[in-house]
C-alpha cells in the first residue's frame, strides 16, 4: 500500500524550492540593477567668507572623489545643510571658518 502523504510532501517540496529560488533570483536582480552606492569615505572641505552685509558665502571648497562639489559664492549655510542631509558629519572647524565634513 502506498503512503498517501508522500505525493503531497513531494509537491510541497517542489513548490517550496521553486518559490525559494525565485526569491533568491529576484533579490539578486534588484541588487544588480540598483543605483551604485555613494562612497563611504568622502571628504569635503569648505572655507567661508563673510561680508559686511552679514552674509556668509563659500569662498572655496575641495571634494574627494565621489563627494559633491560646492560652487564658490554659494550660500555657506545651504552647503552645510545639504552635506549634513547627504550623510556627512562635521569633523573639524577652525577659527578661519574652514569646515571639514566627512562621510
Coordinates of C-alpha atoms in Angstrom, one line a residue:
X1 CA 0.0 0.0 0.0
X2 CA 1.3 3.5 -0.9
X3 CA 1.8 6.2 1.6
X4 CA -0.8 8.8 0.8
X5 CA 1.3 11.7 2.3
X6 CA 4.2 11.1 0.0
X7 CA 2.8 12.8 -3.2
X8 CA 1.7 15.8 -1.1
X9 CA 5.1 16.1 0.6
X10 CA 6.9 15.9 -2.8
X11 CA 4.6 18.6 -4.3
X12 CA 5.1 20.9 -1.3
X13 CA 8.9 20.4 -1.6
X14 CA 8.8 21.3 -5.3
X15 CA 6.7 24.4 -4.7
X16 CA 8.9 25.5 -1.8
X17 CA 12.1 25.1 -3.8
X18 CA 10.6 26.9 -6.8
X19 CA 9.5 29.8 -4.6
X20 CA 12.8 29.9 -2.7
X21 CA 14.9 30.0 -5.9
X22 CA 12.5 32.7 -7.3
X23 CA 13.0 34.9 -4.3
X24 CA 16.8 34.4 -4.4
X25 CA 16.9 35.4 -8.1
X26 CA 14.7 38.4 -7.5
X27 CA 16.8 39.8 -4.7
X28 CA 20.0 39.3 -6.8
X29 CA 18.4 41.1 -9.8
X30 CA 17.2 44.0 -7.7
X31 CA 20.7 44.5 -6.2
X32 CA 22.4 44.3 -9.6
X33 CA 20.0 46.9 -11.0
X34 CA 20.2 49.3 -8.0
X35 CA 22.0 52.6 -8.3
X36 CA 25.6 52.4 -7.1
X37 CA 26.1 53.4 -3.5
X38 CA 27.9 56.6 -2.7
X39 CA 31.4 56.1 -1.4
X40 CA 31.6 55.9 2.4
X41 CA 35.0 57.7 2.7
X42 CA 34.2 61.1 1.2
X43 CA 35.6 64.4 2.4
X44 CA 34.5 68.0 1.6
X45 CA 36.5 71.0 2.9
X46 CA 34.7 74.3 2.8
X47 CA 36.1 77.8 3.5
X48 CA 33.7 80.6 4.2
X49 CA 34.0 84.3 3.5
X50 CA 31.9 86.8 5.5
X51 CA 30.7 90.1 4.1
X52 CA 29.8 93.3 5.9
X53 CA 26.1 92.7 5.0
X54 CA 26.1 89.7 7.3
X55 CA 26.0 87.1 4.5
X56 CA 28.4 84.2 4.6
X57 CA 29.3 82.5 1.3
X58 CA 31.5 79.6 0.2
X59 CA 34.9 81.2 -0.6
X60 CA 36.5 77.9 -1.8
X61 CA 35.9 74.2 -1.5
X62 CA 37.6 70.9 -2.2
X63 CA 36.0 67.5 -2.5
X64 CA 37.4 64.0 -2.7
X65 CA 36.3 61.6 -5.4
X66 CA 32.6 60.8 -5.2
X67 CA 31.8 63.7 -2.9
X68 CA 29.6 66.6 -4.0
X69 CA 31.3 69.7 -5.2
X70 CA 30.2 73.1 -3.8
X71 CA 30.4 76.2 -6.0
X72 CA 32.3 79.3 -4.8
X73 CA 29.8 82.1 -4.0
X74 CA 27.0 79.8 -3.0
X75 CA 25.3 80.0 0.4
X76 CA 27.5 78.6 3.1
X77 CA 24.6 77.6 5.4
X78 CA 22.9 75.8 2.5
X79 CA 26.1 74.0 1.6
X80 CA 26.4 72.8 5.2
X81 CA 22.7 71.8 5.3
X82 CA 23.0 69.8 2.0
X83 CA 26.1 68.0 3.2
X84 CA 24.5 67.1 6.5
X85 CA 21.4 65.8 4.7
X86 CA 23.6 63.7 2.5
X87 CA 25.1 61.9 5.5
X88 CA 28.2 63.9 6.1
X89 CA 29.2 65.0 9.6
X90 CA 31.3 67.9 10.7
X91 CA 34.7 66.6 11.6
X92 CA 36.6 69.8 12.2
X93 CA 36.1 73.5 12.3
X94 CA 38.9 76.0 12.7
X95 CA 38.9 79.7 13.6
X96 CA 39.2 80.8 9.9
X97 CA 35.7 79.4 9.0
X98 CA 37.2 76.3 7.4
X99 CA 34.9 73.3 7.9
X100 CA 35.9 69.7 7.2
X101 CA 33.0 67.3 6.6
X102 CA 33.3 63.5 6.3
X103 CA 31.1 60.6 5.4

